[in-house]
Coordinates of C-alpha atoms in Angstrom, one line a residue:
X24 CA 10.6 1.8 -72.9
X25 CA 14.1 0.8 -72.8
X26 CA 15.9 -1.7 -74.9
X27 CA 15.6 -5.3 -74.2
X28 CA 18.6 -6.8 -72.5
X29 CA 19.2 -10.5 -72.6
X30 CA 19.8 -12.0 -69.2
X31 CA 22.6 -14.5 -69.4
X32 CA 23.5 -15.3 -65.7
X33 CA 21.7 -16.1 -62.5
X34 CA 23.1 -12.9 -60.8
X35 CA 21.6 -10.7 -63.5
X36 CA 18.2 -12.5 -63.0
X37 CA 18.4 -12.0 -59.2
X38 CA 19.2 -8.3 -59.6
X39 CA 16.3 -7.7 -61.9
X40 CA 13.8 -9.7 -59.9
X41 CA 15.1 -8.8 -56.4
X42 CA 13.9 -5.2 -56.4
X43 CA 10.5 -6.2 -57.8
X44 CA 10.1 -8.9 -55.2
X45 CA 11.1 -6.5 -52.4
X46 CA 8.4 -4.0 -53.5
X47 CA 5.8 -6.7 -53.6
X48 CA 6.7 -8.0 -50.1
X49 CA 6.4 -4.5 -48.7
X50 CA 2.9 -4.0 -50.1
X51 CA 1.8 -7.4 -48.7
X52 CA 3.3 -6.6 -45.3
X53 CA 1.4 -3.2 -45.3
X54 CA -1.8 -4.9 -46.3
X55 CA -1.7 -7.6 -43.6
X56 CA 0.0 -5.6 -40.9
X57 CA -2.6 -6.2 -38.1
X58 CA -3.0 -9.9 -38.8
X59 CA -1.3 -13.0 -37.4
X60 CA 0.9 -15.1 -39.7
X61 CA 0.2 -18.8 -39.8
X62 CA 3.4 -19.4 -37.7
X63 CA 2.1 -16.9 -35.1
X64 CA -1.3 -18.7 -35.0
X65 CA 0.4 -21.9 -34.0
X66 CA 2.1 -20.2 -31.1
X67 CA -1.3 -19.1 -29.7
X68 CA -3.3 -22.3 -30.2
X69 CA -4.1 -23.1 -26.6
X70 CA -5.3 -19.6 -25.7
X71 CA -8.9 -18.2 -25.6
X72 CA -10.5 -16.3 -28.4
X73 CA -11.9 -12.8 -27.6
X74 CA -15.4 -14.3 -27.5
X75 CA -14.3 -16.9 -25.0
X76 CA -12.7 -14.3 -22.9
X77 CA -15.9 -12.2 -22.9
X78 CA -17.9 -15.2 -21.8
X79 CA -15.4 -16.2 -19.1
X80 CA -15.2 -12.7 -17.5
X81 CA -18.8 -11.8 -18.1
X82 CA -19.5 -10.9 -14.4
X83 CA -16.3 -8.9 -13.9
X84 CA -16.0 -5.2 -14.0
X85 CA -14.1 -3.3 -16.7
X86 CA -11.5 -0.7 -15.5
X87 CA -13.9 2.1 -16.2
X88 CA -16.6 0.4 -14.1
X89 CA -14.2 -0.1 -11.3
X90 CA -13.3 3.6 -11.4
X91 CA -17.0 4.5 -11.2
X92 CA -17.7 2.0 -8.4
X93 CA -14.9 3.2 -6.2
X94 CA -15.2 6.9 -6.9
X95 CA -16.6 7.7 -3.4
X96 CA -13.6 6.1 -1.6
X97 CA -10.5 7.8 -0.4
X98 CA -8.2 9.7 -2.7
X99 CA -4.5 9.3 -2.3
X100 CA -4.3 12.6 -0.5
X101 CA -7.0 11.7 2.0
X102 CA -5.4 8.3 2.6
X103 CA -2.1 10.1 3.3
X104 CA -3.8 12.4 5.8
X105 CA -5.4 9.4 7.6
X106 CA -2.0 7.5 7.6
X107 CA -0.4 10.6 9.2
X108 CA -3.1 10.7 11.8
X109 CA -2.7 7.0 12.6
X110 CA 1.0 7.5 12.9
X111 CA 0.4 10.3 15.4
X112 CA -1.8 8.0 17.5
X113 CA 0.8 5.3 17.4
X114 CA 3.6 7.7 18.5
X115 CA 1.4 9.0 21.3
X116 CA 0.8 5.5 22.5
X117 CA 4.6 4.8 22.5
X118 CA 5.2 8.0 24.4
X119 CA 2.6 7.1 27.0
X120 CA 4.0 3.6 27.5
X121 CA 7.6 4.8 27.7
X122 CA 6.7 7.6 30.2
X123 CA 5.0 4.9 32.4
X124 CA 8.0 2.6 32.2
X125 CA 10.5 5.4 33.0
X126 CA 8.3 6.6 35.9
X127 CA 7.1 9.9 34.6
X128 CA 3.6 11.1 35.2
X129 CA 1.1 11.0 32.3
X130 CA 1.2 14.8 32.1
X131 CA 4.9 14.6 31.1
X132 CA 4.0 12.8 27.9
X133 CA 3.4 16.2 26.2
X134 CA 7.1 17.1 26.8
X135 CA 8.5 13.9 25.2
X136 CA 10.1 14.3 21.7
X137 CA 10.9 11.7 19.0
X138 CA 9.3 9.6 16.4
X139 CA 10.6 6.2 17.3
X140 CA 10.8 4.4 20.6
X141 CA 14.6 4.8 21.0
X142 CA 14.5 8.6 20.8
X143 CA 11.4 8.8 22.9
X144 CA 13.0 6.7 25.6
X145 CA 16.1 9.0 25.6
X146 CA 13.9 12.0 25.8
X147 CA 12.0 10.5 28.7
X148 CA 15.1 9.6 30.6
X149 CA 16.5 13.1 30.1
X150 CA 13.2 14.6 31.4
X151 CA 13.3 12.2 34.4
X152 CA 16.8 13.5 35.3
X153 CA 15.7 17.1 35.0
X154 CA 12.5 16.7 37.0
X155 CA 14.0 14.3 39.5
X156 CA 12.0 11.7 41.3
X157 CA 8.8 12.9 42.7
X158 CA 7.6 10.9 45.7
X159 CA 4.0 11.7 45.6
X160 CA 1.9 10.5 48.6
X161 CA -0.3 7.6 47.7
X162 CA -4.0 8.2 47.2
X163 CA -5.0 5.6 49.8
X164 CA -3.4 4.6 53.1
X165 CA -1.2 1.6 52.8
X166 CA -0.7 1.0 56.5
X167 CA -2.7 -1.7 58.3
X168 CA -5.0 -0.7 61.2
X169 CA -5.5 3.0 60.4
X170 CA -9.1 2.5 59.5
X171 CA -9.8 0.8 62.9
X172 CA -9.4 4.1 64.8
X173 CA -12.1 5.6 62.7
X174 CA -14.4 2.7 63.4
X175 CA -13.8 3.0 67.1
X176 CA -14.7 6.7 67.0
X177 CA -18.0 5.9 65.2
X178 CA -18.8 3.2 67.7
X179 CA -18.4 5.6 70.6
X180 CA -20.7 8.1 68.9
X181 CA -23.3 5.4 68.3
X182 CA -23.2 4.2 72.0
X183 CA -23.8 7.7 73.1
X184 CA -26.9 7.9 71.0
X185 CA -28.5 4.7 72.3
X186 CA -28.8 5.9 75.8
X187 CA -31.2 8.7 75.0

């Protein structure tokens, strides 16, 4: 041991005790590292305890249980494939509608390009100018009285059959 030194001032006392107090505080901090201080406890007074939380959420699933429960559902890759397929259907629907509005036949839908309505419409108008207007004969007669000639012919045939 060393010689005894008389402490005569407060600064000398603080220097001797300061290091000893610092070491003691560090050991206490290490010992109680995972616990709340009394000041921290006051901050959390209105919150639930772990037991209360367990009781409150008793019927709910844990993250692991949720993963097990929904394991059979779509993966992100499968969802992306389905989203792409749906987008294709939507694009085809827009192409069909635009082709009808521009006056193209439904067979011309396969030749339209673009992902949004604006580019599809430009493509349809360009195709319409290249193909030109096609005046296709209507499927049914639109003139009045054409069917009456057919009826008269049938009546003459029937009159000829009655006489025999």
